[in-house]
Coordinates of C-alpha atoms and ligand atoms in Angstrom, one line a residue:
M770 CA -1.0 -14.8 25.2
I771 CA -3.9 -14.4 22.7
Y772 CA -6.7 -12.0 22.7
T773 CA -9.5 -11.8 20.1
S774 CA -12.2 -9.3 19.2
F775 CA -14.9 -11.9 19.8
D776 CA -14.1 -13.8 23.0
N777 CA -12.8 -11.8 25.9
G778 CA -15.4 -12.2 28.7
S779 CA -15.4 -9.8 31.5
L780 CA -12.0 -8.1 30.9
V781 CA -13.4 -6.1 28.0
K782 CA -16.7 -5.4 29.9
V783 CA -14.7 -3.9 32.8
L784 CA -12.7 -1.9 30.3
S785 CA -15.8 -0.6 28.6
L786 CA -17.4 0.4 31.9
L787 CA -14.2 2.4 32.7
K788 CA -14.3 4.0 29.2
S789 CA -17.9 5.1 29.4
H790 CA -17.4 6.5 32.9
N791 CA -14.0 8.2 32.4
S792 CA -15.0 11.5 33.9
E793 CA -15.8 9.9 37.3
Y794 CA -14.5 7.2 39.6
L795 CA -16.0 3.7 39.6
S796 CA -15.7 1.9 42.9
G797 CA -14.5 -1.7 43.1
Q798 CA -17.9 -2.5 44.7
D799 CA -19.9 -0.9 41.8
L800 CA -17.8 -2.8 39.3
S801 CA -18.3 -6.0 41.2
D802 CA -22.1 -5.5 41.5
V803 CA -22.6 -4.6 37.8
M804 CA -20.3 -7.4 36.6
K805 CA -21.5 -9.9 39.1
I806 CA -18.0 -10.9 39.9
S807 CA -16.0 -10.7 43.2
R808 CA -13.9 -7.6 44.1
V809 CA -10.8 -9.8 43.9
A810 CA -11.8 -10.6 40.3
V811 CA -12.3 -6.9 39.6
W812 CA -8.9 -6.1 41.0
K813 CA -7.3 -8.8 38.8
H814 CA -9.0 -7.4 35.7
I815 CA -7.7 -3.9 36.6
K816 CA -4.2 -5.2 37.0
K817 CA -4.5 -7.0 33.6
I818 CA -5.9 -3.9 31.9
R819 CA -3.0 -1.8 33.2
S820 CA -0.5 -4.4 31.9
L821 CA -2.1 -3.9 28.4
G822 CA -0.9 -0.2 28.4
Y823 CA -4.1 1.5 29.7
K824 CA -3.5 4.0 32.5
I825 CA -5.9 3.6 35.4
E826 CA -5.9 5.9 38.4
S827 CA -7.0 4.5 41.6
R828 CA -8.1 6.6 44.6
Q829 CA -8.9 5.3 48.1
N830 CA -12.6 5.4 48.9
R831 CA -13.5 6.5 45.4
G832 CA -12.4 3.8 43.0
Y833 CA -10.9 3.6 39.5
R834 CA -10.7 6.0 36.6
L835 CA -9.3 5.4 33.1
V836 CA -7.0 8.3 32.3
N837 CA -5.2 7.1 29.2
N838 CA -5.9 4.7 26.4
T839 CA -3.4 2.1 25.2
N840 CA -1.1 2.2 22.2
Q841 CA -1.3 -1.5 21.7
L842 CA -3.1 -2.9 18.7
L843 CA -5.6 -4.8 20.9
P844 CA -8.5 -6.5 18.9
W845 CA -11.3 -4.5 20.6
E846 CA -9.4 -1.2 20.0
I847 CA -9.2 -2.0 16.3
T848 CA -12.8 -3.2 15.9
D849 CA -14.2 -0.2 17.9
G850 CA -15.0 2.5 15.4
L851 CA -13.8 0.6 12.4
N852 CA -15.9 1.5 9.4
T853 CA -15.4 -1.6 7.2
K854 CA -18.0 -4.2 6.2
L855 CA -15.7 -7.2 6.4
V856 CA -12.0 -6.5 6.8
G857 CA -10.9 -6.4 10.4
K858 CA -14.3 -7.4 11.9
R859 CA -12.5 -10.3 13.5
V860 CA -9.1 -9.8 15.1
Y861 CA -6.5 -12.1 16.7
Y862 CA -3.7 -10.6 18.8
F863 CA -0.5 -12.2 20.1
D864 CA 2.3 -10.9 22.2
T865 CA 4.6 -13.1 20.3
I866 CA 4.2 -15.7 17.5
D867 CA 6.4 -17.4 14.9
S868 CA 4.6 -15.7 12.0
T869 CA 1.2 -14.1 11.8
Q870 CA 1.2 -15.4 8.2
N871 CA 1.5 -19.0 9.3
F872 CA -1.3 -18.6 11.9
A873 CA -3.5 -16.9 9.3
I874 CA -2.9 -19.7 6.8
K875 CA -4.0 -22.2 9.4
I876 CA -7.4 -20.6 9.9
A877 CA -7.9 -19.3 6.4
S878 CA -10.1 -22.0 4.9
N879 CA -12.9 -21.5 7.5
S880 CA -15.5 -19.2 5.9
I881 CA -16.0 -17.3 9.2
E882 CA -12.4 -16.0 8.9
N883 CA -13.1 -14.0 5.8
G884 CA -11.6 -10.5 6.6
A885 CA -9.9 -11.7 9.8
V886 CA -6.7 -9.9 10.9
V887 CA -3.9 -11.6 12.8
I888 CA -1.5 -9.2 14.7
S889 CA 1.5 -9.9 16.8
Q890 CA 3.7 -7.5 18.8
K891 CA 6.7 -9.6 17.8
Q892 CA 7.4 -12.4 15.4
T893 CA 10.2 -15.0 15.9
R894 CA 10.2 -16.3 12.4
G895 CA 8.7 -13.5 10.2
R896 CA 8.7 -14.4 6.5
G897 CA 9.6 -12.0 3.7
R898 CA 9.3 -12.4 -0.1
F899 CA 11.3 -15.1 -1.8
G900 CA 11.7 -17.0 1.5
R901 CA 13.8 -14.2 3.1
K902 CA 13.7 -13.6 6.8
W903 CA 11.7 -10.6 8.1
L904 CA 12.9 -9.2 11.3
S905 CA 9.9 -8.3 13.4
P906 CA 10.8 -6.7 16.8
Q907 CA 8.4 -4.9 19.1
G908 CA 7.5 -1.5 17.8
G909 CA 6.6 -2.6 14.3
I910 CA 3.2 -3.6 13.0
W911 CA 3.2 -7.2 11.9
L912 CA -0.2 -8.4 10.6
S913 CA -1.8 -10.8 8.2
I914 CA -5.3 -10.6 6.7
V915 CA -7.4 -13.5 5.5
L916 CA -9.6 -12.9 2.5
H917 CA -12.0 -15.0 0.5
P918 CA -12.1 -12.7 -2.5
T919 CA -14.8 -12.8 -5.2
F920 CA -12.6 -11.1 -7.8
D921 CA -11.3 -13.0 -10.8
I922 CA -8.2 -15.1 -10.3
S923 CA -6.4 -12.9 -12.9
V924 CA -6.5 -10.1 -10.4
T925 CA -4.4 -12.1 -7.8
T926 CA -1.1 -10.7 -9.1
L927 CA -2.3 -7.1 -9.0
F928 CA -3.7 -7.6 -5.5
P929 CA -0.6 -7.1 -3.3
I930 CA 0.4 -4.1 -5.5
A931 CA -3.0 -2.6 -4.9
A932 CA -2.6 -3.3 -1.2
S933 CA 0.6 -1.3 -1.1
L934 CA -1.3 1.6 -2.5
A935 CA -3.9 1.2 0.2
L936 CA -1.1 1.4 2.8
A937 CA 0.5 4.5 1.2
N938 CA -3.0 6.1 1.2
A939 CA -3.4 5.3 4.9
I940 CA 0.1 6.8 5.7
K941 CA -0.9 10.0 4.0
K942 CA -4.3 10.1 5.7
T943 CA -3.1 9.4 9.2
F944 CA 0.3 11.1 9.3
Q945 CA 0.3 13.4 6.2
I946 CA 3.5 11.8 5.0
D947 CA 4.0 11.2 1.3
S948 CA 5.5 7.7 0.7
K949 CA 6.5 6.1 -2.5
L950 CA 5.8 2.7 -4.0
K951 CA 8.6 0.5 -5.2
W952 CA 7.5 -2.4 -7.4
P953 CA 6.0 -4.8 -6.6
N954 CA 4.7 -3.9 -3.1
D955 CA 7.3 -2.0 -1.0
V956 CA 6.4 1.3 0.6
T957 CA 9.3 3.6 0.9
I958 CA 10.2 6.9 2.4
K959 CA 13.4 8.8 1.5
G960 CA 14.4 5.8 -0.7
K961 CA 14.3 3.3 2.2
K962 CA 11.8 0.5 3.0
V963 CA 9.1 1.4 5.5
A964 CA 6.8 -1.6 4.7
G965 CA 6.7 -4.8 2.7
M966 CA 4.0 -7.2 1.7
L967 CA 3.5 -10.7 0.6
V968 CA 0.6 -12.9 -0.4
D969 CA 0.0 -16.6 0.1
A970 CA -2.8 -18.0 -2.0
S971 CA -4.8 -21.2 -2.2
V972 CA -6.4 -21.9 -5.6
E973 CA -8.5 -24.8 -6.6
S974 CA -10.1 -25.4 -10.1
N975 CA -9.0 -21.9 -11.1
K976 CA -10.9 -20.3 -8.2
I977 CA -9.3 -18.5 -5.3
Q978 CA -10.1 -20.3 -2.0
Y979 CA -8.3 -17.8 0.1
L980 CA -5.6 -15.1 0.0
V981 CA -3.5 -14.2 3.0
L982 CA -2.0 -10.8 2.8
G983 CA 1.1 -10.3 5.1
V984 CA 2.0 -6.8 5.9
G985 CA 5.1 -5.7 7.7
I986 CA 5.4 -2.1 8.7
N987 CA 8.5 -0.6 10.3
F988 CA 6.2 1.6 12.5
K989 CA 8.5 2.6 15.4
V990 CA 11.6 0.5 15.1
N991 CA 15.3 1.0 15.6
S992 CA 16.1 1.3 11.9
K993 CA 19.9 1.5 12.4
Q994 CA 19.9 -1.8 14.4
L995 CA 17.7 -3.5 11.8
E996 CA 19.9 -2.3 8.9
K997 CA 23.0 -3.7 10.7
S998 CA 21.4 -7.1 10.9
L999 CA 20.0 -7.1 7.4
K1000 CA 22.7 -5.4 5.3
K1001 CA 23.8 -8.7 3.8
T1002 CA 20.3 -9.6 2.5
V1003 CA 20.0 -9.8 -1.3
N1004 CA 19.0 -6.5 -2.9
F1005 CA 18.7 -4.8 0.5
Y1006 CA 18.3 -1.0 0.2
G1007 CA 17.8 0.2 3.8
I1008 CA 15.1 0.6 6.4
I1009 CA 13.3 3.6 7.7
S1010 CA 11.0 3.9 10.7
L1011 CA 7.6 5.5 9.9
I1012 CA 7.5 7.2 13.3
D1013 CA 10.5 8.6 15.1
K1014 CA 11.4 7.1 18.5
N1015 CA 10.5 10.4 20.3
E1016 CA 7.0 10.7 18.7
N1017 CA 4.0 9.4 20.5
Q1018 CA 1.7 8.4 17.7
S1019 CA -0.8 5.6 18.2
P1020 CA -0.9 2.9 15.6
I1021 CA -4.6 2.1 16.2
L1022 CA -6.1 4.8 14.0
F1023 CA -3.5 4.1 11.4
V1024 CA -4.3 0.4 11.2
Q1025 CA -8.0 1.2 11.0
N1026 CA -7.4 3.6 8.2
F1027 CA -5.3 1.0 6.4
L1028 CA -8.1 -1.7 6.7
N1029 CA -10.6 0.8 5.4
E1030 CA -8.4 1.8 2.4
L1031 CA -7.8 -1.9 1.8
E1032 CA -11.5 -2.7 1.7
N1033 CA -12.0 0.2 -0.7
I1034 CA -9.3 -1.1 -3.0
I1035 CA -10.7 -4.7 -2.9
E1036 CA -14.1 -3.2 -3.9
L1037 CA -12.4 -1.5 -6.9
L1038 CA -10.9 -4.9 -7.8
N1039 CA -14.3 -6.6 -7.5
Q1040 CA -15.7 -4.0 -9.9
E1041 CA -12.8 -4.6 -12.4
K1042 CA -11.8 -1.0 -12.0
R1043 CA -8.1 -1.9 -12.3
K1044 CA -7.3 1.3 -14.3
I1045 CA -8.0 3.5 -11.3
I1046 CA -5.6 1.5 -9.1
I1047 CA -2.9 1.5 -11.8
K1048 CA -3.2 5.2 -12.3
D1049 CA -3.0 6.0 -8.5
W1050 CA -0.2 3.5 -8.1
T1051 CA 1.8 5.0 -11.0
K1052 CA 1.5 8.5 -9.4
K1053 CA 3.2 7.2 -6.3
S1054 CA 5.7 4.9 -8.0
S1055 CA 9.4 5.6 -7.6
S1056 CA 10.3 3.6 -10.8
I1057 CA 8.0 4.4 -13.6
G1058 CA 9.7 6.5 -16.3
K1059 CA 13.1 5.7 -14.7
N1060 CA 16.1 3.5 -15.7
I1061 CA 16.1 0.6 -13.3
I1062 CA 17.6 -2.8 -12.8
I1063 CA 15.3 -5.7 -12.2
S1064 CA 16.7 -8.7 -10.3
T1065 CA 14.8 -11.8 -11.2
H1066 CA 15.5 -15.5 -10.5
S1067 CA 17.0 -15.8 -14.0
G1068 CA 19.3 -12.8 -13.7
K1069 CA 19.4 -9.0 -13.9
I1070 CA 17.7 -6.9 -16.6
N1071 CA 18.4 -3.2 -17.2
G1072 CA 15.8 -1.0 -18.8
N1073 CA 13.4 1.8 -18.6
A1074 CA 10.3 1.1 -16.5
I1075 CA 7.5 2.1 -18.8
K1076 CA 4.3 1.1 -17.0
L1077 CA 2.4 -1.3 -14.8
D1078 CA 0.2 -3.7 -16.8
D1079 CA -3.3 -4.7 -15.8
D1080 CA -2.1 -7.8 -14.0
G1081 CA 0.6 -6.0 -12.0
A1082 CA 3.5 -6.9 -14.3
L1083 CA 6.1 -4.2 -14.7
V1084 CA 6.9 -3.5 -18.3
I1085 CA 10.5 -2.6 -19.0
K1086 CA 12.0 -1.6 -22.3
N1087 CA 15.7 -1.5 -23.4
N1088 CA 17.3 -1.4 -26.8
K1089 CA 16.9 -5.2 -27.1
N1090 CA 13.2 -5.6 -26.4
T1091 CA 10.2 -4.9 -24.2
Q1092 CA 9.6 -7.3 -21.3
R1093 CA 6.9 -7.9 -18.8
I1094 CA 8.2 -8.9 -15.4
L1095 CA 5.9 -10.6 -12.8
A1096 CA 8.4 -11.3 -10.0
G1097 CA 11.6 -9.8 -8.9
D1098 CA 13.2 -6.9 -7.0
V1099 CA 13.6 -3.4 -8.5
I1100 CA 17.0 -1.8 -8.0
H1101 CA 17.4 1.9 -8.5
P1102 CA 20.9 2.6 -9.7
T1103 CA 22.6 5.2 -7.6
Ligands
BTN995 C1 8.7 -8.4 2.1 O1 9.6 -9.3 1.9 O2 8.8 -7.3 1.7 C2 7.4 -8.9 2.7 C3 7.4 -8.8 4.2 C4 6.1 -9.2 4.8 C5 6.3 -9.3 6.3 C6 5.0 -9.6 7.0 S1 5.0 -9.3 8.7 C7 3.5 -10.0 9.0 C8 3.4 -11.2 8.1 N1 4.0 -12.3 8.8 C9 5.1 -12.8 8.2 O3 5.8 -13.7 8.6 N2 5.4 -12.0 7.1 C10 4.4 -11.0 6.9

């Protein structure tokens, strides 16, 4: 099943009528008259809207009344009240998909998709960094964002790092939770992974055609179960759920806040204000100033994490030399 923010016909119209009249009942006849559809069609829409998690009360001889909004990240819920100029203005939503990243890459070269967000409740073949699998059960937030950035190509390696800062800012703003950033782009709480990111890029003649940012957030997941399935993954350091299973927090405002923060950060990158991002990232970093191990494709390096360079490289120093690392996993010795 796919829903979008731009092509839903009468389903969303029925829903907006219910939303704008939620202090009264709307009769099936009224809805059918206003919408110019049959009463059977109205009933089918009501059934569908209910199946999307909205609570609609129905009273004989009075009609329908919306009593509760949904917690599902439906496209129109995200675009409604979103304050961005570009990011998230166009949203695709799936119940299930192989990978939002794969779908986003397929649509990415079309200029209309600049800023588009692809979300799925579940992924059957979620992709992590370095070709690792990314388990994506219901309850998490799995999304990919298509961007046609105007910033310089040299910013590309800093971009996912900056995006992880945007996510940490959104976590703070929405839930007042302080998270940490683990190089390059993991967001952690209590030393465990709450979110991860990856970027797929298409570059031609030294110019970025598109970037697709993939974001996986363990929003409300069974972390113990995921840890059990993932414990053999290379450099695995544990999973934490952002929201406890007993909490009833909606992910909608959170995703809106993230898209907003992301757009702000892209604006900083456009203006070449990398220093601001590096300063804020460093404040939230769990590694800078610490002795760490970096696992790269050519082996492990021990050293002190000194700073983040302008291009997102992590600079580490040991008694042999100082090195700039552009790809790898940070390991915090216990
Ligand atoms: C990591 O390894 O830390 C990056 C994980 C990125 C996962 C997200 S979930 C949405 C998008 N679709 C994918 O297949 N992967 C990314």
